[in-house]
């Protein structure tokens, strides 16, 4: 690798690090004779996360960090005086192949600033992924950002080479997007999302008829919202996510705690650090919507607009709805068991399956892996005394679960039943 490319690599990898919308789940492309890499199994697992939850093991890089736009929250905005660079298509392709061969990476996450126009930029990005797939027969994972405002033809072409595509919404409401990124609007984001969705649906139909029809964005699409740069409440953010999951078959919405990189801009809040706890609570709430059958307006609504930062959203919901509990583990339906704090999806499935063979008691639940400390005030079952959240009061249960080491009333706080 020559010094020029190395310098570009340093610059463009640094510029790309603020985008969290990369994940490689959900695609299954096996290696083929004469091909390079694969996306499944052992050596082909191409996603990995660093301790702070950011995706690694992909070459996460920008084609260019020049940009004609001036989004207030972005390090690469036009008016920032930063080191700039642009890869040629060949340079980026060779770099990816070289890194893959050296086992540094298992795939590529490709984004870009906008040069000249959305289509001009997108066309170069498409050439990168096309060359990787068609010339080098690269079978590793590719996540490609779509440029807001790019044309349908380019998105349709990109979708044939990328495993996942994403268009970042960035700011949940149009008014605040206009405030911070005057050159963008939601339309330019929703349009490419729709193209990708339609391409995916069409591809499902095509593959029913022709098994060998080329796949289109097999790992689906994702998006990212920045949290804390504007004044949206959690209810606004989760409402948007819920609509995206329902209407665009979005695979993942990523929440990126706002990192104050342009603190000189008076439109931005003066945060000392990214709101990471809030970001984490949003991910938990998102999880509840996707896997626990909660609606967004059950988790947060007008009367309860923000997530509780001290406790997780599932426990928070349970403490606000003590009338729903206790849940009888031996009789309740799956959906209700899922709502018990301390019981996950796998445990709930296991409970429903196991109770066909006999009534479950507390020791069975412990063996299944239920977090009894959390669950015990929300359930009844054989042998478990009925001291429920209603009797203990939600306030007391919350205290026990959040302040386990504090003394209260001169003694150790505890719920009556041992773990
Ligand atoms: S368009 Fe993208 S790269 Fe350009 S300033 Fe806005 S967020 Fe940054």
mmCIF file of N, CA and C in Angstrom, residues 119-236:
data_model
loop_
_atom_site.group_PDB
_atom_site.id
_atom_site.type_symbol
_atom_site.label_atom_id
_atom_site.label_comp_id
_atom_site.label_asym_id
_atom_site.label_seq_id
_atom_site.Cartn_x
_atom_site.Cartn_y
_atom_site.Cartn_z
ATOM 1 N N UNK A 119 -26.250 11.543 -7.216
ATOM 2 C CA UNK A 119 -26.049 10.499 -8.220
ATOM 3 C C UNK A 119 -24.582 10.334 -8.609
ATOM 4 N N UNK A 120 -23.869 11.439 -8.699
ATOM 5 C CA UNK A 120 -22.442 11.354 -9.037
ATOM 6 C C UNK A 120 -21.713 10.506 -7.991
ATOM 7 N N UNK A 121 -22.041 10.741 -6.727
ATOM 8 C CA UNK A 121 -21.386 10.008 -5.630
ATOM 9 C C UNK A 121 -21.817 8.542 -5.632
ATOM 10 N N UNK A 122 -23.118 8.357 -5.757
ATOM 11 C CA UNK A 122 -23.667 7.000 -5.693
ATOM 12 C C UNK A 122 -23.119 6.147 -6.837
ATOM 13 N N UNK A 123 -22.951 6.754 -7.978
ATOM 14 C CA UNK A 123 -22.470 6.002 -9.133
ATOM 15 C C UNK A 123 -21.073 5.450 -8.860
ATOM 16 N N UNK A 124 -20.229 6.242 -8.182
ATOM 17 C CA UNK A 124 -18.888 5.749 -7.840
ATOM 18 C C UNK A 124 -18.951 4.650 -6.782
ATOM 19 N N UNK A 125 -19.839 4.808 -5.844
ATOM 20 C CA UNK A 125 -19.960 3.767 -4.814
ATOM 21 C C UNK A 125 -20.412 2.448 -5.449
ATOM 22 N N UNK A 126 -21.337 2.559 -6.387
ATOM 23 C CA UNK A 126 -21.823 1.344 -7.062
ATOM 24 C C UNK A 126 -20.679 0.678 -7.828
ATOM 25 N N UNK A 127 -19.814 1.507 -8.425
ATOM 26 C CA UNK A 127 -18.687 0.905 -9.164
ATOM 27 C C UNK A 127 -17.761 0.142 -8.232
ATOM 28 N N UNK A 128 -17.602 0.640 -7.019
ATOM 29 C CA UNK A 128 -16.744 -0.073 -6.047
ATOM 30 C C UNK A 128 -17.312 -1.462 -5.765
ATOM 31 N N UNK A 129 -18.605 -1.508 -5.401
ATOM 32 C CA UNK A 129 -19.160 -2.813 -4.998
ATOM 33 C C UNK A 129 -19.301 -3.740 -6.212
ATOM 34 N N UNK A 130 -19.564 -3.160 -7.358
ATOM 35 C CA UNK A 130 -19.690 -3.991 -8.562
ATOM 36 C C UNK A 130 -18.351 -4.644 -8.901
ATOM 37 N N UNK A 131 -17.300 -3.845 -8.820
ATOM 38 C CA UNK A 131 -15.965 -4.406 -9.111
ATOM 39 C C UNK A 131 -15.588 -5.486 -8.109
ATOM 40 N N UNK A 132 -15.904 -5.226 -6.849
ATOM 41 C CA UNK A 132 -15.585 -6.237 -5.828
ATOM 42 C C UNK A 132 -16.272 -7.559 -6.141
ATOM 43 N N UNK A 133 -17.547 -7.481 -6.451
ATOM 44 C CA UNK A 133 -18.300 -8.712 -6.695
ATOM 45 C C UNK A 133 -17.966 -9.338 -8.044
ATOM 46 N N UNK A 134 -17.919 -8.521 -9.087
ATOM 47 C CA UNK A 134 -17.827 -9.103 -10.434
ATOM 48 C C UNK A 134 -16.401 -9.354 -10.883
ATOM 49 N N UNK A 135 -15.484 -8.453 -10.544
ATOM 50 C CA UNK A 135 -14.102 -8.648 -10.991
ATOM 51 C C UNK A 135 -13.341 -9.542 -10.007
ATOM 52 N N UNK A 136 -13.483 -9.250 -8.714
ATOM 53 C CA UNK A 136 -12.703 -9.995 -7.712
ATOM 54 C C UNK A 136 -13.488 -11.143 -7.082
ATOM 55 N N UNK A 137 -14.739 -11.285 -7.459
ATOM 56 C CA UNK A 137 -15.602 -12.349 -6.937
ATOM 57 C C UNK A 137 -15.586 -12.352 -5.403
ATOM 58 N N UNK A 138 -15.650 -11.168 -4.848
ATOM 59 C CA UNK A 138 -15.629 -10.983 -3.397
ATOM 60 C C UNK A 138 -16.979 -11.397 -2.819
ATOM 61 N N UNK A 139 -16.941 -12.401 -1.915
ATOM 62 C CA UNK A 139 -18.192 -12.879 -1.320
ATOM 63 C C UNK A 139 -18.377 -12.421 0.114
ATOM 64 N N UNK A 140 -17.476 -11.552 0.589
ATOM 65 C CA UNK A 140 -17.626 -11.039 1.957
ATOM 66 C C UNK A 140 -18.834 -10.121 2.050
ATOM 67 N N UNK A 141 -19.106 -9.730 3.264
ATOM 68 C CA UNK A 141 -20.286 -8.906 3.539
ATOM 69 C C UNK A 141 -20.071 -7.464 3.057
ATOM 70 N N UNK A 142 -21.081 -6.900 2.446
ATOM 71 C CA UNK A 142 -21.012 -5.480 2.054
ATOM 72 C C UNK A 142 -22.253 -4.748 2.561
ATOM 73 N N UNK A 143 -21.991 -3.745 3.363
ATOM 74 C CA UNK A 143 -23.059 -2.834 3.778
ATOM 75 C C UNK A 143 -22.777 -1.494 3.098
ATOM 76 N N UNK A 144 -23.736 -1.047 2.327
ATOM 77 C CA UNK A 144 -23.517 0.180 1.563
ATOM 78 C C UNK A 144 -24.568 1.219 1.938
ATOM 79 N N UNK A 145 -24.083 2.394 2.227
ATOM 80 C CA UNK A 145 -25.009 3.497 2.473
ATOM 81 C C UNK A 145 -25.548 3.981 1.138
ATOM 82 N N UNK A 146 -26.842 4.312 1.128
ATOM 83 C CA UNK A 146 -27.378 4.950 -0.060
ATOM 84 C C UNK A 146 -27.381 6.451 0.188
ATOM 85 N N UNK A 147 -27.032 7.193 -0.814
ATOM 86 C CA UNK A 147 -26.981 8.644 -0.654
ATOM 87 C C UNK A 147 -28.402 9.204 -0.779
ATOM 88 N N UNK A 148 -28.857 10.006 0.213
ATOM 89 C CA UNK A 148 -30.184 10.607 0.087
ATOM 90 C C UNK A 148 -30.305 11.369 -1.230
ATOM 91 N N UNK A 149 -31.382 11.138 -1.931
ATOM 92 C CA UNK A 149 -31.593 11.833 -3.203
ATOM 93 C C UNK A 149 -31.063 11.073 -4.407
ATOM 94 N N UNK A 150 -30.431 9.908 -4.190
ATOM 95 C CA UNK A 150 -29.904 9.137 -5.332
ATOM 96 C C UNK A 150 -31.058 8.552 -6.140
ATOM 97 N N UNK A 151 -30.794 8.327 -7.435
ATOM 98 C CA UNK A 151 -31.877 7.883 -8.315
ATOM 99 C C UNK A 151 -32.166 6.391 -8.128
ATOM 100 N N UNK A 152 -33.350 6.020 -8.572
ATOM 101 C CA UNK A 152 -33.810 4.639 -8.416
ATOM 102 C C UNK A 152 -32.896 3.655 -9.156
ATOM 103 N N UNK A 153 -32.444 4.035 -10.348
ATOM 104 C CA UNK A 153 -31.613 3.124 -11.154
ATOM 105 C C UNK A 153 -30.353 2.729 -10.395
ATOM 106 N N UNK A 154 -29.727 3.735 -9.755
ATOM 107 C CA UNK A 154 -28.481 3.431 -9.043
ATOM 108 C C UNK A 154 -28.747 2.584 -7.805
ATOM 109 N N UNK A 155 -29.857 2.846 -7.135
ATOM 110 C CA UNK A 155 -30.186 2.039 -5.951
ATOM 111 C C UNK A 155 -30.497 0.611 -6.372
ATOM 112 N N UNK A 156 -31.225 0.471 -7.474
ATOM 113 C CA UNK A 156 -31.538 -0.878 -7.971
ATOM 114 C C UNK A 156 -30.260 -1.642 -8.324
ATOM 115 N N UNK A 157 -29.294 -0.923 -8.868
ATOM 116 C CA UNK A 157 -28.042 -1.603 -9.231
ATOM 117 C C UNK A 157 -27.240 -1.941 -7.970
ATOM 118 N N UNK A 158 -27.160 -0.984 -7.049
ATOM 119 C CA UNK A 158 -26.396 -1.222 -5.808
ATOM 120 C C UNK A 158 -26.947 -2.430 -5.056
ATOM 121 N N UNK A 159 -28.282 -2.556 -5.071
ATOM 122 C CA UNK A 159 -28.935 -3.630 -4.322
ATOM 123 C C UNK A 159 -28.552 -5.022 -4.797
ATOM 124 N N UNK A 160 -28.046 -5.111 -6.006
ATOM 125 C CA UNK A 160 -27.631 -6.427 -6.528
ATOM 126 C C UNK A 160 -26.283 -6.853 -5.965
ATOM 127 N N UNK A 161 -25.524 -5.894 -5.416
ATOM 128 C CA UNK A 161 -24.179 -6.213 -4.925
ATOM 129 C C UNK A 161 -24.066 -6.118 -3.405
ATOM 130 N N UNK A 162 -24.904 -5.281 -2.791
ATOM 131 C CA UNK A 162 -24.785 -5.069 -1.345
ATOM 132 C C UNK A 162 -25.636 -6.086 -0.591
ATOM 133 N N UNK A 163 -25.136 -6.527 0.571
ATOM 134 C CA UNK A 163 -25.949 -7.388 1.435
ATOM 135 C C UNK A 163 -26.982 -6.548 2.175
ATOM 136 N N UNK A 164 -26.511 -5.438 2.652
ATOM 137 C CA UNK A 164 -27.426 -4.532 3.358
ATOM 138 C C UNK A 164 -27.221 -3.133 2.835
ATOM 139 N N UNK A 165 -28.319 -2.363 2.788
ATOM 140 C CA UNK A 165 -28.202 -0.950 2.443
ATOM 141 C C UNK A 165 -28.838 -0.127 3.548
ATOM 142 N N UNK A 166 -28.374 1.094 3.689
ATOM 143 C CA UNK A 166 -29.003 1.964 4.687
ATOM 144 C C UNK A 166 -29.048 3.392 4.179
ATOM 145 N N UNK A 167 -30.107 4.064 4.570
ATOM 146 C CA UNK A 167 -30.231 5.496 4.316
ATOM 147 C C UNK A 167 -30.503 6.094 5.685
ATOM 148 N N UNK A 168 -29.654 6.980 6.132
ATOM 149 C CA UNK A 168 -29.817 7.484 7.497
ATOM 150 C C UNK A 168 -30.845 8.604 7.574
ATOM 151 N N UNK A 169 -31.796 8.406 8.496
ATOM 152 C CA UNK A 169 -32.806 9.440 8.722
ATOM 153 C C UNK A 169 -32.191 10.602 9.498
ATOM 154 N N UNK A 170 -31.282 10.296 10.367
ATOM 155 C CA UNK A 170 -30.518 11.210 11.224
ATOM 156 C C UNK A 170 -31.373 11.944 12.249
ATOM 157 N N UNK A 171 -32.316 12.754 11.792
ATOM 158 C CA UNK A 171 -33.121 13.530 12.743
ATOM 159 C C UNK A 171 -34.583 13.106 12.575
ATOM 160 N N UNK A 172 -35.243 12.731 13.695
ATOM 161 C CA UNK A 172 -36.570 12.109 13.576
ATOM 162 C C UNK A 172 -37.665 13.004 12.996
ATOM 163 N N UNK A 173 -37.599 14.308 13.215
ATOM 164 C CA UNK A 173 -38.678 15.144 12.681
ATOM 165 C C UNK A 173 -38.147 16.054 11.570
ATOM 166 N N UNK A 174 -39.011 16.316 10.631
ATOM 167 C CA UNK A 174 -38.633 17.127 9.465
ATOM 168 C C UNK A 174 -38.196 18.538 9.892
ATOM 169 N N UNK A 175 -38.929 19.114 10.838
ATOM 170 C CA UNK A 175 -38.617 20.489 11.238
ATOM 171 C C UNK A 175 -37.198 20.575 11.795
ATOM 172 N N UNK A 176 -36.828 19.618 12.640
ATOM 173 C CA UNK A 176 -35.488 19.657 13.225
ATOM 174 C C UNK A 176 -34.413 19.266 12.209
ATOM 175 N N UNK A 177 -34.770 18.414 11.264
ATOM 176 C CA UNK A 177 -33.803 18.085 10.208
ATOM 177 C C UNK A 177 -33.501 19.348 9.400
ATOM 178 N N UNK A 178 -34.545 20.080 9.091
ATOM 179 C CA UNK A 178 -34.380 21.325 8.319
ATOM 180 C C UNK A 178 -33.537 22.335 9.100
ATOM 181 N N UNK A 179 -33.702 22.326 10.411
ATOM 182 C CA UNK A 179 -32.953 23.255 11.257
ATOM 183 C C UNK A 179 -31.450 22.962 11.192
ATOM 184 N N UNK A 180 -31.110 21.678 11.255
ATOM 185 C CA UNK A 180 -29.689 21.312 11.335
ATOM 186 C C UNK A 180 -29.075 20.933 9.985
ATOM 187 N N UNK A 181 -29.911 20.494 9.067
ATOM 188 C CA UNK A 181 -29.391 20.090 7.752
ATOM 189 C C UNK A 181 -30.299 20.674 6.675
ATOM 190 N N UNK A 182 -30.187 21.981 6.456
ATOM 191 C CA UNK A 182 -31.142 22.676 5.579
ATOM 192 C C UNK A 182 -31.194 22.112 4.155
ATOM 193 N N UNK A 183 -30.108 21.471 3.718
ATOM 194 C CA UNK A 183 -30.106 20.954 2.331
ATOM 195 C C UNK A 183 -30.823 19.615 2.199
ATOM 196 N N UNK A 184 -31.207 19.025 3.346
ATOM 197 C CA UNK A 184 -31.867 17.712 3.301
ATOM 198 C C UNK A 184 -33.331 17.837 3.668
ATOM 199 N N UNK A 185 -34.109 16.854 3.280
ATOM 200 C CA UNK A 185 -35.469 16.729 3.813
ATOM 201 C C UNK A 185 -35.807 15.239 3.922
ATOM 202 N N UNK A 186 -36.870 14.953 4.628
ATOM 203 C CA UNK A 186 -37.218 13.552 4.844
ATOM 204 C C UNK A 186 -37.570 12.837 3.543
ATOM 205 N N UNK A 187 -38.088 13.599 2.596
ATOM 206 C CA UNK A 187 -38.484 12.985 1.326
ATOM 207 C C UNK A 187 -37.280 12.319 0.650
ATOM 208 N N UNK A 188 -36.141 13.027 0.715
ATOM 209 C CA UNK A 188 -34.951 12.491 0.034
ATOM 210 C C UNK A 188 -34.419 11.245 0.751
ATOM 211 N N UNK A 189 -34.863 11.028 1.978
ATOM 212 C CA UNK A 189 -34.461 9.825 2.714
ATOM 213 C C UNK A 189 -35.490 8.708 2.508
ATOM 214 N N UNK A 190 -36.766 9.086 2.613
ATOM 215 C CA UNK A 190 -37.808 8.056 2.505
ATOM 216 C C UNK A 190 -37.904 7.481 1.093
ATOM 217 N N UNK A 191 -37.579 8.304 0.100
ATOM 218 C CA UNK A 191 -37.679 7.792 -1.276
ATOM 219 C C UNK A 191 -36.735 6.611 -1.521
ATOM 220 N N UNK A 192 -35.414 6.785 -1.263
ATOM 221 C CA UNK A 192 -34.548 5.613 -1.455
ATOM 222 C C UNK A 192 -34.914 4.436 -0.558
ATOM 223 N N UNK A 193 -35.424 4.720 0.650
ATOM 224 C CA UNK A 193 -35.872 3.614 1.517
ATOM 225 C C UNK A 193 -36.971 2.818 0.810
ATOM 226 N N UNK A 194 -37.861 3.571 0.181
ATOM 227 C CA UNK A 194 -38.975 2.918 -0.510
ATOM 228 C C UNK A 194 -38.469 2.106 -1.710
ATOM 229 N N UNK A 195 -37.508 2.672 -2.439
ATOM 230 C CA UNK A 195 -36.945 1.926 -3.574
ATOM 231 C C UNK A 195 -36.354 0.603 -3.096
ATOM 232 N N UNK A 196 -35.620 0.676 -1.986
ATOM 233 C CA UNK A 196 -34.983 -0.551 -1.468
ATOM 234 C C UNK A 196 -36.064 -1.547 -1.063
ATOM 235 N N UNK A 197 -37.076 -1.049 -0.360
ATOM 236 C CA UNK A 197 -38.166 -1.934 0.084
ATOM 237 C C UNK A 197 -38.839 -2.605 -1.115
ATOM 238 N N UNK A 198 -39.133 -1.797 -2.124
ATOM 239 C CA UNK A 198 -39.810 -2.363 -3.301
ATOM 240 C C UNK A 198 -38.921 -3.381 -4.001
ATOM 241 N N UNK A 199 -37.622 -3.078 -4.066
ATOM 242 C CA UNK A 199 -36.677 -4.015 -4.672
ATOM 243 C C UNK A 199 -36.646 -5.336 -3.921
ATOM 244 N N UNK A 200 -36.663 -5.253 -2.585
ATOM 245 C CA UNK A 200 -36.624 -6.467 -1.758
ATOM 246 C C UNK A 200 -37.892 -7.297 -1.997
ATOM 247 N N UNK A 201 -39.042 -6.619 -1.995
ATOM 248 C CA UNK A 201 -40.312 -7.342 -2.175
ATOM 249 C C UNK A 201 -40.389 -7.973 -3.565
ATOM 250 N N UNK A 202 -39.937 -7.197 -4.568
ATOM 251 C CA UNK A 202 -39.949 -7.727 -5.935
ATOM 252 C C UNK A 202 -39.049 -8.952 -6.049
ATOM 253 N N UNK A 203 -37.908 -8.862 -5.361
ATOM 254 C CA UNK A 203 -36.942 -9.949 -5.406
ATOM 255 C C UNK A 203 -37.514 -11.232 -4.777
ATOM 256 N N UNK A 204 -38.306 -11.054 -3.727
ATOM 257 C CA UNK A 204 -38.929 -12.235 -3.091
ATOM 258 C C UNK A 204 -39.836 -12.928 -4.111
ATOM 259 N N UNK A 205 -40.608 -12.104 -4.825
ATOM 260 C CA UNK A 205 -41.506 -12.680 -5.847
ATOM 261 C C UNK A 205 -40.704 -13.347 -6.964
ATOM 262 N N UNK A 206 -39.653 -12.648 -7.432
ATOM 263 C CA UNK A 206 -38.841 -13.204 -8.526
ATOM 264 C C UNK A 206 -38.250 -14.550 -8.144
ATOM 265 N N UNK A 207 -37.799 -14.624 -6.894
ATOM 266 C CA UNK A 207 -37.128 -15.863 -6.479
ATOM 267 C C UNK A 207 -38.109 -17.003 -6.245
ATOM 268 N N UNK A 208 -39.386 -16.658 -6.076
ATOM 269 C CA UNK A 208 -40.387 -17.731 -6.004
ATOM 270 C C UNK A 208 -40.526 -18.381 -7.376
ATOM 271 N N UNK A 209 -40.396 -17.527 -8.419
ATOM 272 C CA UNK A 209 -40.561 -18.052 -9.774
ATOM 273 C C UNK A 209 -39.247 -18.625 -10.308
ATOM 274 N N UNK A 210 -38.156 -17.896 -10.054
ATOM 275 C CA UNK A 210 -36.846 -18.340 -10.564
ATOM 276 C C UNK A 210 -35.895 -18.454 -9.376
ATOM 277 N N UNK A 211 -35.625 -19.654 -8.978
ATOM 278 C CA UNK A 211 -34.803 -19.876 -7.789
ATOM 279 C C UNK A 211 -33.432 -19.225 -7.896
ATOM 280 N N UNK A 212 -32.945 -19.073 -9.123
ATOM 281 C CA UNK A 212 -31.590 -18.528 -9.299
ATOM 282 C C UNK A 212 -31.589 -17.030 -9.571
ATOM 283 N N UNK A 213 -32.724 -16.388 -9.429
ATOM 284 C CA UNK A 213 -32.746 -14.927 -9.639
ATOM 285 C C UNK A 213 -31.758 -14.282 -8.671
ATOM 286 N N UNK A 214 -30.966 -13.300 -9.134
ATOM 287 C CA UNK A 214 -29.977 -12.694 -8.235
ATOM 288 C C UNK A 214 -30.652 -12.053 -7.026
ATOM 289 N N UNK A 215 -29.994 -12.120 -5.891
ATOM 290 C CA UNK A 215 -30.600 -11.596 -4.666
ATOM 291 C C UNK A 215 -30.451 -10.083 -4.608
ATOM 292 N N UNK A 216 -31.413 -9.455 -3.966
ATOM 293 C CA UNK A 216 -31.400 -8.004 -3.851
ATOM 294 C C UNK A 216 -31.389 -7.644 -2.355
ATOM 295 N N UNK A 217 -30.337 -6.994 -1.908
ATOM 296 C CA UNK A 217 -30.171 -6.573 -0.505
ATOM 297 C C UNK A 217 -30.679 -7.666 0.453
ATOM 298 N N UNK A 218 -30.045 -8.832 0.447
ATOM 299 C CA UNK A 218 -30.576 -9.956 1.230
ATOM 300 C C UNK A 218 -30.641 -9.703 2.736
ATOM 301 N N UNK A 219 -29.796 -8.835 3.257
ATOM 302 C CA UNK A 219 -29.858 -8.569 4.702
ATOM 303 C C UNK A 219 -30.741 -7.366 5.014
ATOM 304 N N UNK A 220 -31.487 -6.889 4.023
ATOM 305 C CA UNK A 220 -32.458 -5.826 4.268
ATOM 306 C C UNK A 220 -31.808 -4.466 4.486
ATOM 307 N N UNK A 221 -32.640 -3.512 4.892
ATOM 308 C CA UNK A 221 -32.117 -2.158 5.067
ATOM 309 C C UNK A 221 -32.153 -1.725 6.524
ATOM 310 N N UNK A 222 -31.308 -0.770 6.836
ATOM 311 C CA UNK A 222 -31.280 -0.217 8.192
ATOM 312 C C UNK A 222 -31.184 1.303 8.089
ATOM 313 N N UNK A 223 -31.369 1.947 9.223
ATOM 314 C CA UNK A 223 -31.218 3.402 9.249
ATOM 315 C C UNK A 223 -30.670 3.815 10.602
ATOM 316 N N UNK A 224 -30.356 5.068 10.728
ATOM 317 C CA UNK A 224 -29.796 5.581 11.978
ATOM 318 C C UNK A 224 -30.465 6.896 12.338
ATOM 319 N N UNK A 225 -30.749 7.058 13.627
ATOM 320 C CA UNK A 225 -31.206 8.366 14.106
ATOM 321 C C UNK A 225 -30.229 8.870 15.164
ATOM 322 N N UNK A 226 -29.960 10.153 15.118
ATOM 323 C CA UNK A 226 -29.087 10.748 16.129
ATOM 324 C C UNK A 226 -29.956 11.145 17.319
ATOM 325 N N UNK A 227 -29.510 10.780 18.497
ATOM 326 C CA UNK A 227 -30.310 11.021 19.703
ATOM 327 C C UNK A 227 -29.660 12.123 20.528
ATOM 328 N N UNK A 228 -30.410 13.166 20.806
ATOM 329 C CA UNK A 228 -29.915 14.201 21.705
ATOM 330 C C UNK A 228 -29.406 15.453 21.015
ATOM 331 N N UNK A 229 -29.343 15.452 19.680
ATOM 332 C CA UNK A 229 -28.902 16.671 18.986
ATOM 333 C C UNK A 229 -30.063 17.656 18.883
ATOM 334 N N UNK A 230 -31.279 17.142 18.928
ATOM 335 C CA UNK A 230 -32.475 17.977 18.827
ATOM 336 C C UNK A 230 -33.428 17.597 19.959
ATOM 337 N N UNK A 231 -34.571 18.311 20.029
ATOM 338 C CA UNK A 231 -35.374 18.185 21.248
ATOM 339 C C UNK A 231 -36.459 17.116 21.179
ATOM 340 N N UNK A 232 -36.387 16.192 20.236
ATOM 341 C CA UNK A 232 -37.404 15.133 20.191
ATOM 342 C C UNK A 232 -37.366 14.321 21.480
ATOM 343 N N UNK A 233 -38.562 13.942 21.917
ATOM 344 C CA UNK A 233 -38.662 13.074 23.091
ATOM 345 C C UNK A 233 -38.516 11.623 22.626
ATOM 346 N N UNK A 234 -38.348 10.743 23.581
ATOM 347 C CA UNK A 234 -38.223 9.316 23.216
ATOM 348 C C UNK A 234 -39.486 8.808 22.525
ATOM 349 N N UNK A 235 -40.624 9.351 22.908
ATOM 350 C CA UNK A 235 -41.877 8.914 22.258
ATOM 351 C C UNK A 235 -41.866 9.266 20.768
ATOM 352 N N UNK A 236 -41.262 10.395 20.416
ATOM 353 C CA UNK A 236 -41.195 10.775 19.001
ATOM 354 C C UNK A 236 -40.266 9.822 18.245
#
